[in-house]
CSV table of C-alpha atoms and ligand atoms in Angstrom, one decimal:
chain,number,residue,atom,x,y,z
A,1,UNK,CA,171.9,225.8,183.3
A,2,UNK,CA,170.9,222.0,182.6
A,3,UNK,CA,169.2,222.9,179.3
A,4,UNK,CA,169.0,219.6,176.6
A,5,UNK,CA,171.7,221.1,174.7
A,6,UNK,CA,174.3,220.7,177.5
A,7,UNK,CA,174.3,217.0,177.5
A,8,UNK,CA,176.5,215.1,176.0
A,9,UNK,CA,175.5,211.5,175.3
A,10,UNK,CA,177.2,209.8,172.7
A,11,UNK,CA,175.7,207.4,170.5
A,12,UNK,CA,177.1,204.0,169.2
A,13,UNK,CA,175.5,201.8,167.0
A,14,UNK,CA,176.0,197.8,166.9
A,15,UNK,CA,174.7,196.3,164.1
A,16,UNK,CA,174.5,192.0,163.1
A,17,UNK,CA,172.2,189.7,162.7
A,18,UNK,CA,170.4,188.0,165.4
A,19,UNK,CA,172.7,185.0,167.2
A,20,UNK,CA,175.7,186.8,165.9
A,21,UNK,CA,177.5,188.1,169.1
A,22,UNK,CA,176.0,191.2,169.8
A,23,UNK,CA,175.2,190.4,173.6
A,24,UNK,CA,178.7,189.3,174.2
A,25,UNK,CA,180.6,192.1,172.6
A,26,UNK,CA,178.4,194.0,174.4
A,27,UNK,CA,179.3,192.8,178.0
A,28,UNK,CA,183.3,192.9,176.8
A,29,UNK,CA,182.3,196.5,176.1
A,30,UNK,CA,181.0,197.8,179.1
A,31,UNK,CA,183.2,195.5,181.3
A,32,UNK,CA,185.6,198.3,179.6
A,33,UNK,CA,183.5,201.5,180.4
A,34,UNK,CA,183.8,199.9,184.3
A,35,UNK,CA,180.8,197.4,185.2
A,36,UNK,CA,178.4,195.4,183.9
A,37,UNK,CA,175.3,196.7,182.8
A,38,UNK,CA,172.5,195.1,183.8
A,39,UNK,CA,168.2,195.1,183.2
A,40,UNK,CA,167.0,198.2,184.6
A,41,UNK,CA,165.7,197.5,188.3
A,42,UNK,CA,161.8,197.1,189.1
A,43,UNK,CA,160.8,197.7,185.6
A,44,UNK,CA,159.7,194.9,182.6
A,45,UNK,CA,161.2,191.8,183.6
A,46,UNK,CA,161.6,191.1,179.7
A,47,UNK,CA,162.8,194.6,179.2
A,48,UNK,CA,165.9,194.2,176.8
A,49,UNK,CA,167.2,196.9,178.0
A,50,UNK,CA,171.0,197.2,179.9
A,51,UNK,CA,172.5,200.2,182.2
A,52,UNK,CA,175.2,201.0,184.0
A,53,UNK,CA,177.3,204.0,185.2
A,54,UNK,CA,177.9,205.4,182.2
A,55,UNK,CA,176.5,203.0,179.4
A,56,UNK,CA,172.6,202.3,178.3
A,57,UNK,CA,172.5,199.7,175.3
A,58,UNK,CA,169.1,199.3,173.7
A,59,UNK,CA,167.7,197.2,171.6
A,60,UNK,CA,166.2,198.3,168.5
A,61,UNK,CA,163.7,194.9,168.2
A,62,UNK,CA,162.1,197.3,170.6
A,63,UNK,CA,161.1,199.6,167.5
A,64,UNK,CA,159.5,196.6,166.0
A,65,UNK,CA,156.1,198.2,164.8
A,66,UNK,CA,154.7,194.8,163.8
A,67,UNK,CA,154.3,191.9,166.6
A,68,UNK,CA,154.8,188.4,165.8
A,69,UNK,CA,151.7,188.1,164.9
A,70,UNK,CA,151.4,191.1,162.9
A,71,UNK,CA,154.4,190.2,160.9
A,72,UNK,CA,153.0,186.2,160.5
A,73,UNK,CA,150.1,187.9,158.8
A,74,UNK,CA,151.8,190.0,156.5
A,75,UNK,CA,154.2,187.7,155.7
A,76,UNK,CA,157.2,190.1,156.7
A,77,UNK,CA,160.1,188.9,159.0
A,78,UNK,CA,161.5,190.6,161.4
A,79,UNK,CA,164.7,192.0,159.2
A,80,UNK,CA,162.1,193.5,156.8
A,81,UNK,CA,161.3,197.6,157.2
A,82,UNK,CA,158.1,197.7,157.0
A,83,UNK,CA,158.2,195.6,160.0
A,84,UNK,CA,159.9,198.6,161.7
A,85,UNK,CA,159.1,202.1,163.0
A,86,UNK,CA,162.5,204.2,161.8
A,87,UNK,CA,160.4,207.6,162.6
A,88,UNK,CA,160.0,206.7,166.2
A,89,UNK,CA,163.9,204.9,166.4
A,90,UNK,CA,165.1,208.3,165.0
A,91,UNK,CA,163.0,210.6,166.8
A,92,UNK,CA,164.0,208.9,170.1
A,93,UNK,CA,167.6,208.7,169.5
A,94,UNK,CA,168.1,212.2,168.7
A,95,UNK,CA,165.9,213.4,171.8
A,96,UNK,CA,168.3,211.2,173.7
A,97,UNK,CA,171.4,212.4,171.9
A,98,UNK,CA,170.0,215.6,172.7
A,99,UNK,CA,169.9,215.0,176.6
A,100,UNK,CA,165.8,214.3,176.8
A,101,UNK,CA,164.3,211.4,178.4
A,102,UNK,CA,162.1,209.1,176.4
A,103,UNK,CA,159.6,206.6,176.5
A,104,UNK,CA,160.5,203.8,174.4
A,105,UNK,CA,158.6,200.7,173.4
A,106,UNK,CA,159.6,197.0,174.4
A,107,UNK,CA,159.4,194.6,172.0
A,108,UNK,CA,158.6,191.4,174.4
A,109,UNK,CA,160.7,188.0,172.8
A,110,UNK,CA,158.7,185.9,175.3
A,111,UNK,CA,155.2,187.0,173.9
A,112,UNK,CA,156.2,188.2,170.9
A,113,UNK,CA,153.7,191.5,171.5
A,114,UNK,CA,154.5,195.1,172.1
A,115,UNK,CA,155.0,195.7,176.0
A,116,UNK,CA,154.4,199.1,177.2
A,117,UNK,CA,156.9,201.8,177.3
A,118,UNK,CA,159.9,202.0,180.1
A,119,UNK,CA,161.7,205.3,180.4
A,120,UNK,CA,164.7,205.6,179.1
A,121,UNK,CA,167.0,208.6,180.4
A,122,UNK,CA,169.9,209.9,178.7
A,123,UNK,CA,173.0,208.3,179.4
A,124,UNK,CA,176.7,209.3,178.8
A,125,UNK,CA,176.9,206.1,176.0
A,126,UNK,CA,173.9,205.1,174.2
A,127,UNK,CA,174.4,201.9,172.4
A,128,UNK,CA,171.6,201.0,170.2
A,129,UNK,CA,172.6,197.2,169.0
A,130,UNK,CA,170.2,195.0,166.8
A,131,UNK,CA,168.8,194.4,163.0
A,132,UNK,CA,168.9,198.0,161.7
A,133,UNK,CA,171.2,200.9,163.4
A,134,UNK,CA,172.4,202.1,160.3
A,135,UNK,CA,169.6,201.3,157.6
A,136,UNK,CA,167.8,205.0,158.0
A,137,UNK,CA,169.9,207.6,157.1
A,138,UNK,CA,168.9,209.9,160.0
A,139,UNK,CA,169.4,207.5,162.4
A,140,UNK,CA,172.8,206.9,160.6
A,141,UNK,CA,173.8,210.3,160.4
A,142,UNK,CA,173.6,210.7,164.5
A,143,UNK,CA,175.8,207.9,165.2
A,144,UNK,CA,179.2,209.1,166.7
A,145,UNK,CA,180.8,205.8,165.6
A,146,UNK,CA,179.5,202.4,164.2
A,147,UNK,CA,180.4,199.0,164.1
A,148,UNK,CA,179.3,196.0,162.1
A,149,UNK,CA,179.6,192.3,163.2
A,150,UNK,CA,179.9,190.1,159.9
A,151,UNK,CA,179.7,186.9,160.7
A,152,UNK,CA,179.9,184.4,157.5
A,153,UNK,CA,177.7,182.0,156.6
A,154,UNK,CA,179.5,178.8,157.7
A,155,UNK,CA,180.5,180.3,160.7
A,156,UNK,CA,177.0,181.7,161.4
A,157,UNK,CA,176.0,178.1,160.3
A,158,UNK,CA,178.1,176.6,163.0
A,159,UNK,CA,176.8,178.8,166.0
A,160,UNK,CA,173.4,178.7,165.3
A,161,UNK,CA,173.7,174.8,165.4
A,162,UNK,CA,175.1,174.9,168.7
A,163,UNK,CA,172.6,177.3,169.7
A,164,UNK,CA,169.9,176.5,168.9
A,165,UNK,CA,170.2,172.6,168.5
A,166,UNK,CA,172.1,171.6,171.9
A,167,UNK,CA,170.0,174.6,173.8
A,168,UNK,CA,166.6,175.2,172.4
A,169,UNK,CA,166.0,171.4,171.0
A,170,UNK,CA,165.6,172.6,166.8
A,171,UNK,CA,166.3,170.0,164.0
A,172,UNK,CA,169.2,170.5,162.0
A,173,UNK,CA,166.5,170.5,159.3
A,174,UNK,CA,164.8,173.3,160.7
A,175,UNK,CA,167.6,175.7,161.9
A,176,UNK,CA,168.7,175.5,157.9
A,177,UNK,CA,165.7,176.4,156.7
A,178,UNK,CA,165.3,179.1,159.3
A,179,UNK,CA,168.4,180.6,158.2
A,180,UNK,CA,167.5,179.8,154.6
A,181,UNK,CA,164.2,181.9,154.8
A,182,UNK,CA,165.8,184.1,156.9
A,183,UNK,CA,168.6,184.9,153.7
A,184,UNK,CA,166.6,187.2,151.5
A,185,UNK,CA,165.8,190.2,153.9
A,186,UNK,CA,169.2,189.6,155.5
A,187,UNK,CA,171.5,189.9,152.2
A,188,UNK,CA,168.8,193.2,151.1
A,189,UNK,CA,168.4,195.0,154.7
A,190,UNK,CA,170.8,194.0,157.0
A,191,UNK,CA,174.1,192.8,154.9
A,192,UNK,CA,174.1,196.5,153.1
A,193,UNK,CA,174.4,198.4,156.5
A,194,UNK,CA,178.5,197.4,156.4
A,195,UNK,CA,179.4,200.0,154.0
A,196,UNK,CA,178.3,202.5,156.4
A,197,UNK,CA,180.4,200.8,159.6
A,198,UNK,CA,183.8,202.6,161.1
A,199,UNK,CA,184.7,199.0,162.3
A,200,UNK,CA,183.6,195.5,160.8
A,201,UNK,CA,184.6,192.6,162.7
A,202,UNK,CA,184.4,190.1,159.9
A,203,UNK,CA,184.6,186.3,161.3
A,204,UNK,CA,185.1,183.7,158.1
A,205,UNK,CA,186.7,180.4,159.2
A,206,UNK,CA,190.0,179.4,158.8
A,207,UNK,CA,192.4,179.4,156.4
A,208,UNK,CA,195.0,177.3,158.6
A,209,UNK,CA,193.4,174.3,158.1
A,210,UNK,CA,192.5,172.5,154.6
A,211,UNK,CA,188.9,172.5,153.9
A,212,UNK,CA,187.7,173.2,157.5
A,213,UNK,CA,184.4,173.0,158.0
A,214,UNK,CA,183.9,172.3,161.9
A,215,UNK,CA,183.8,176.1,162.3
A,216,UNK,CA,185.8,176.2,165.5
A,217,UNK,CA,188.9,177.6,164.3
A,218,UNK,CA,188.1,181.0,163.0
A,219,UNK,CA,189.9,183.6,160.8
A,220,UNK,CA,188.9,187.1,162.1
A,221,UNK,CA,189.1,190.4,160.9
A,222,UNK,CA,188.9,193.7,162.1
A,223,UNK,CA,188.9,196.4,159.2
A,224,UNK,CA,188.7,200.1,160.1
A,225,UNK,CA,187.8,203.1,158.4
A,226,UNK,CA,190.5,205.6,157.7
A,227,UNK,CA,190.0,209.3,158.6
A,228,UNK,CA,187.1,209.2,161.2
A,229,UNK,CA,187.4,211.9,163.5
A,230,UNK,CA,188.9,210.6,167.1
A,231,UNK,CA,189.0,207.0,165.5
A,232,UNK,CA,192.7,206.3,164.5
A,233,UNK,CA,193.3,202.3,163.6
A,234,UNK,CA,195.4,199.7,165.2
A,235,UNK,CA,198.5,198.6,163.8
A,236,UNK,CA,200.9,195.8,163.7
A,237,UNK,CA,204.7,197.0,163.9
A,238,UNK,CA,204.5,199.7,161.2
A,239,UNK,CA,201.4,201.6,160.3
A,240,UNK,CA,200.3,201.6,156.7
A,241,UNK,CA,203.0,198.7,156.0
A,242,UNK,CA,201.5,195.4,154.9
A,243,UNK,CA,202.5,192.5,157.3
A,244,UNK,CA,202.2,188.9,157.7
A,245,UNK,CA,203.0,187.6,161.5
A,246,UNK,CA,203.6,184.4,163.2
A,247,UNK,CA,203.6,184.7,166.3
A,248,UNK,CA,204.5,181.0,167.6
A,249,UNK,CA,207.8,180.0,168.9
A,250,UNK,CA,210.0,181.0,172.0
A,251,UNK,CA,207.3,183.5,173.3
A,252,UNK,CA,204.1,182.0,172.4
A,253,UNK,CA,202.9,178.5,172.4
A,254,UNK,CA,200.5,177.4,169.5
A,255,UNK,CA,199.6,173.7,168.8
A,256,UNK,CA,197.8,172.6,165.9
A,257,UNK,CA,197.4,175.0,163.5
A,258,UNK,CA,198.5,177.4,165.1
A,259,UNK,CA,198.1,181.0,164.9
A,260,UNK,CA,198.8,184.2,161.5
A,261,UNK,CA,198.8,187.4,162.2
A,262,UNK,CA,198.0,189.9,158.9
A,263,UNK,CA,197.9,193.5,158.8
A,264,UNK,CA,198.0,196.0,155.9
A,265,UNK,CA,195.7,198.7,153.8
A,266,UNK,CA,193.2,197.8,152.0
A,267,UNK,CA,189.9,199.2,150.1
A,268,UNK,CA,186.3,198.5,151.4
A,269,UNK,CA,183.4,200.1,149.7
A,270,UNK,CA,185.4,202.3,148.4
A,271,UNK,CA,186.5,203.4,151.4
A,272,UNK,CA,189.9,203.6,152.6
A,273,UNK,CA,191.0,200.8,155.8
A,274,UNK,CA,193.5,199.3,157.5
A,275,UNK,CA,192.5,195.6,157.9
A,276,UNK,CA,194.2,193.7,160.9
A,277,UNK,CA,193.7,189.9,160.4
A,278,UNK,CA,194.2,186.9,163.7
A,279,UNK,CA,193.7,183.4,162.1
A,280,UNK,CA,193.9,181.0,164.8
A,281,UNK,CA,193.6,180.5,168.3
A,282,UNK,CA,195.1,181.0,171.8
A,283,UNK,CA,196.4,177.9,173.6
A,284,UNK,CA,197.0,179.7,176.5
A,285,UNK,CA,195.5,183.9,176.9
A,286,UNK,CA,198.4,184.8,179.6
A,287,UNK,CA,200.7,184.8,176.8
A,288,UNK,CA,198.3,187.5,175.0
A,289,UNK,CA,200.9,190.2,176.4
A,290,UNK,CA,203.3,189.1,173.9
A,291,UNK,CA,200.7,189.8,170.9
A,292,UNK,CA,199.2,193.2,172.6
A,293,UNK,CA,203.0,194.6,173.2
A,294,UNK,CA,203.3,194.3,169.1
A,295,UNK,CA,200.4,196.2,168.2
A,296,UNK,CA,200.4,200.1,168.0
A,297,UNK,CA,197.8,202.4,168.8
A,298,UNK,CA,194.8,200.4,170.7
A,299,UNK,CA,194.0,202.8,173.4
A,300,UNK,CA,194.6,201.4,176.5
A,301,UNK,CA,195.5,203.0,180.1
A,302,UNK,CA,198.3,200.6,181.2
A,303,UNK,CA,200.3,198.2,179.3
A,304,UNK,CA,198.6,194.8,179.1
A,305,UNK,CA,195.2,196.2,179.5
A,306,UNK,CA,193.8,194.1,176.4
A,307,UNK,CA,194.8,191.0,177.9
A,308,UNK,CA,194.0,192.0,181.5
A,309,UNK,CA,190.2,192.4,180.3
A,310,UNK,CA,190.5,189.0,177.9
A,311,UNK,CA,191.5,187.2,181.2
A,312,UNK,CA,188.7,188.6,183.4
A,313,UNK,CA,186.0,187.3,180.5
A,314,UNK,CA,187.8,184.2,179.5
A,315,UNK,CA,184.6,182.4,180.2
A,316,UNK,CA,182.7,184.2,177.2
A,317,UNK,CA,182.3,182.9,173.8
A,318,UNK,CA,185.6,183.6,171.6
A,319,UNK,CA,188.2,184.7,173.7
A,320,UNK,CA,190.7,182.2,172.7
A,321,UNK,CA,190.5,184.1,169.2
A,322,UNK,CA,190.5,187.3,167.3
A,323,UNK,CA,186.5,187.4,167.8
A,324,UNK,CA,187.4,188.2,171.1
A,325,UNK,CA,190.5,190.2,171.1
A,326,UNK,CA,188.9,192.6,168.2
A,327,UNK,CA,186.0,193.2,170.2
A,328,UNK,CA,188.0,194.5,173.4
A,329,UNK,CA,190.2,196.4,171.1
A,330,UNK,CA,187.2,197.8,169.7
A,331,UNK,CA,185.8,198.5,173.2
A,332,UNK,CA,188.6,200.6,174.3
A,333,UNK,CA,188.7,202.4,170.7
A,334,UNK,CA,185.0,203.5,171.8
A,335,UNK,CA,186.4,204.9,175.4
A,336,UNK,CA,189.0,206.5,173.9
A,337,UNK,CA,186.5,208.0,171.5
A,338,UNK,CA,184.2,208.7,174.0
A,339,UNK,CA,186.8,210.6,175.9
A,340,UNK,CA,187.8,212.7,172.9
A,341,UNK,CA,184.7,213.9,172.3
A,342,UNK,CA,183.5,214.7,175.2
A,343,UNK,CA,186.8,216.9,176.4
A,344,UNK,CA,186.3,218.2,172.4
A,345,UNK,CA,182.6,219.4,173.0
A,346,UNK,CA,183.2,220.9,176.7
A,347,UNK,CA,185.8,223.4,174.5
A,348,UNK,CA,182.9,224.7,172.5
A,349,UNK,CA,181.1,227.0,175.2
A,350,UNK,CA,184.4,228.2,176.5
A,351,UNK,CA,185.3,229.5,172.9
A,352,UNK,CA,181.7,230.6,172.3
A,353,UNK,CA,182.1,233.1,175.5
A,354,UNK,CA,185.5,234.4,174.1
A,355,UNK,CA,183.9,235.2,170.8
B,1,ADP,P1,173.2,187.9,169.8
B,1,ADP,O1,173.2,188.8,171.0
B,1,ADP,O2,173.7,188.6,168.6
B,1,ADP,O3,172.0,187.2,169.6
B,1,ADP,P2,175.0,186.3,171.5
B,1,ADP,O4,176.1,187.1,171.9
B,1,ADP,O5,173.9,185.9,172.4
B,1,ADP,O6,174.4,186.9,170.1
B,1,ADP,O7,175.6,184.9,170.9
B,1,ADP,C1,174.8,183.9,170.4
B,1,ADP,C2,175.5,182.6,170.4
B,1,ADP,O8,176.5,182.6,169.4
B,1,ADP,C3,176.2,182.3,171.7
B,1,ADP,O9,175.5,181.6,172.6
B,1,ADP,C4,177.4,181.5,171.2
B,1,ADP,O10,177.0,180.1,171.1
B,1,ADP,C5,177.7,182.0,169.9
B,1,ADP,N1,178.8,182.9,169.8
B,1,ADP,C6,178.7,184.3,170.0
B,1,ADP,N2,179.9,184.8,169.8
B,1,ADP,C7,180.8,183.8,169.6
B,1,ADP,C8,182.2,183.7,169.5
B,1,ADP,N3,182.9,184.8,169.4
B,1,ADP,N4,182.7,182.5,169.3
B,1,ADP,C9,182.0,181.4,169.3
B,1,ADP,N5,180.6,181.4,169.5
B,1,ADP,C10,180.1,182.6,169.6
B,2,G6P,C1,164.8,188.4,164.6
B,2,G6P,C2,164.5,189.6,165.5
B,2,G6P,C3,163.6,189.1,166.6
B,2,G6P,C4,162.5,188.2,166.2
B,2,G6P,C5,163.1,187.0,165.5
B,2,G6P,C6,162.1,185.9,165.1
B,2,G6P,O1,165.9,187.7,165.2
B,2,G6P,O2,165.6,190.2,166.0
B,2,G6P,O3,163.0,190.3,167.1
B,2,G6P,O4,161.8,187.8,167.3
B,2,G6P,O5,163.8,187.5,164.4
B,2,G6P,O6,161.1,186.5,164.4
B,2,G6P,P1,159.6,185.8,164.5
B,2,G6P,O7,158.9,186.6,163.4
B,2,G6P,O8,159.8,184.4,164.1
B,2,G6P,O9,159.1,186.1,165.9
């Protein structure tokens, strides 16, 4: 039988602000589900859509109700709800959690209109990455795992600048006051979303260096939720101890300012974590093995996996730093997940027949 109920896609949700990483955790992520996912072929050209084998990551701009113009005239942004159709985000991620096809809307970032529908199809992994993944409570509740990207304001500062300003041509002027305007709706509908995360990766900026304010050294963390089901967190040396690491010397080479290593428990909303810290950077990502053989519990196939897929994207923003060495930890926490789940679910109908 191939009835909706047998399918088992599993359903991720990214959320961070716009410009904040989500593209390129989202390639170190499927990179570790085997291939890249790419547009879907023949359909939208500015579909924002990605697929491959076994992972479809969606956008959720895509559930915008309002259009660029529609939003100009109401005087909502983009982060605002009311600019946003949550009925039709949840009712399509539950039909594709429940193994039905649907036809989703593109939001067009060219045009700035709605585009019509593609069809989407059920995947194994259904990433749904943007502004709001875990603002509706429905669409929160169906979530198998979630992760937030918390990028602070200096850093976000920094990024945006190089963005936008050496790219796309803005005025300093005018990318602060973007991100200025921008500040309300973020810090009342998309900064609240956190509490709800299994994983924040939260990027502030260093600590090594007095009074930084270049933004290129970063101090990252990755703080994970105790007791999710098939989720167990990284650790450095001894779980549940608290543990400050420096790594440079004999085995790895560090210049200026070199690079601290902090793990421990800690509360977060309430909620119980274990928070692993990477302050620093990377002089040269060979010698990652030395840091991966120290920490417990990350979920790889083969030893030196972490740094195996940190020296295949090398080229993509952060990997010299813990931006980019949380995020492929966090990737093969997801497969490991993934795999957990699924072998947990295929149990059910076997024990159902017994009873
Ligand atoms: P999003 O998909 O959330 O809009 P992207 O992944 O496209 O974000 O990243 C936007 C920009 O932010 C990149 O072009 C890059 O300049 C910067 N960026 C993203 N991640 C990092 C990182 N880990 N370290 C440094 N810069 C980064
Ligand atoms: C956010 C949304 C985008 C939107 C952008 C600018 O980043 O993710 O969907 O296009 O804001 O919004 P605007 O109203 O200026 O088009």
């Amino acid at each position: 039988t191939c009835s909706a109920g047998d399918s088992q896609t599993v359903v991720i949700g990214l959320a961070a602000d716009s410009g904040c990483g989500k593209s390129t955790f989202m390639r170190r992520l499927t990179s570790v589900f085997g291939g890249a996912a790419e547009p879907p072929k023949g359909g939208n050209p500015d579909s924002n859509t990605l697929i491959s084998d076994t992972t479809t990551v969606i956008c959720l701009d895509d559930y915008h109700s309002l259009d660029r113009t529609g939003r100009k005239e109401k005087g909502v942004t983009a982060l605002d709800p009311r600019a946003n159709n949550f009925d039709l985000m949840y009712e399509q991620v539950k039909a594709l959690k429940e193994g039905i096809p649907v036809d989703k809307p593109i939001y067009n970032h060219v045009t700035g209109l709605l585009d019509p529908p593609e069809l989407i199809k059920p995947p194994k992994i259904l990433v749904i990455e943007g502004l709001h993944p875990m603002f509706d409570p429905r669409v929160r509740d169906i979530l198998d795992f979630s992760i937030y990207l918390d990028i602070s304001n200096e850093v976000k500062f920094a990024w945006k600048i190089q963005r936008d300003m050496a790219e796309r041509g803005h005025s300093l002027e005018s990318i602060k006051a973007s991100i200025e305007a921008r500040k309300p709706d973020f810090d009342a509908y998309i900064d609240p979303q956190k509490q709800y995360a299994d994983a924040v990766i939260e990027v502030l900026p260093t600590q090594l260096i007095p009074d930084d304010n270049e933004g290129k050294v970063l101090r990252v963390k990755l703080i994970m939720k105790e007791g999710v089901e098939f989720f167990s967190p990284v650790y450095l040396f001894d779980e549940g101890s608290t543990i400050s690491w420096i790594p440079c010397g004999r085995k790895l080479t560090c210049s200026y300012p070199g690079i601290k290593f902090n793990y421990g428990p800690d509360s977060y909303y309430g909620h119980e974590v274990s928070v692993l810290e990477m302050d620093g950077q990377f002089d040269r990502l060979d010698e990652l093995i030395y840091v991966e053989s120290h920490l417990s519990n990350i979920s790889t196939k083969f030893y030196g996996e972490v740094t195996q897929q940190m020296l295949k994207h090398a080229d993509f923003p952060g990997s010299n730093n813990g931006t980019g060495l949380f995020q492929t930890i966090v990737g093969l926490k997801i497969r490991d997940l993934y795999e957990q789940l699924t072998a947990s679910k295929a149990k059910t109908p076997v024990e159902a027949t017994k009873a």
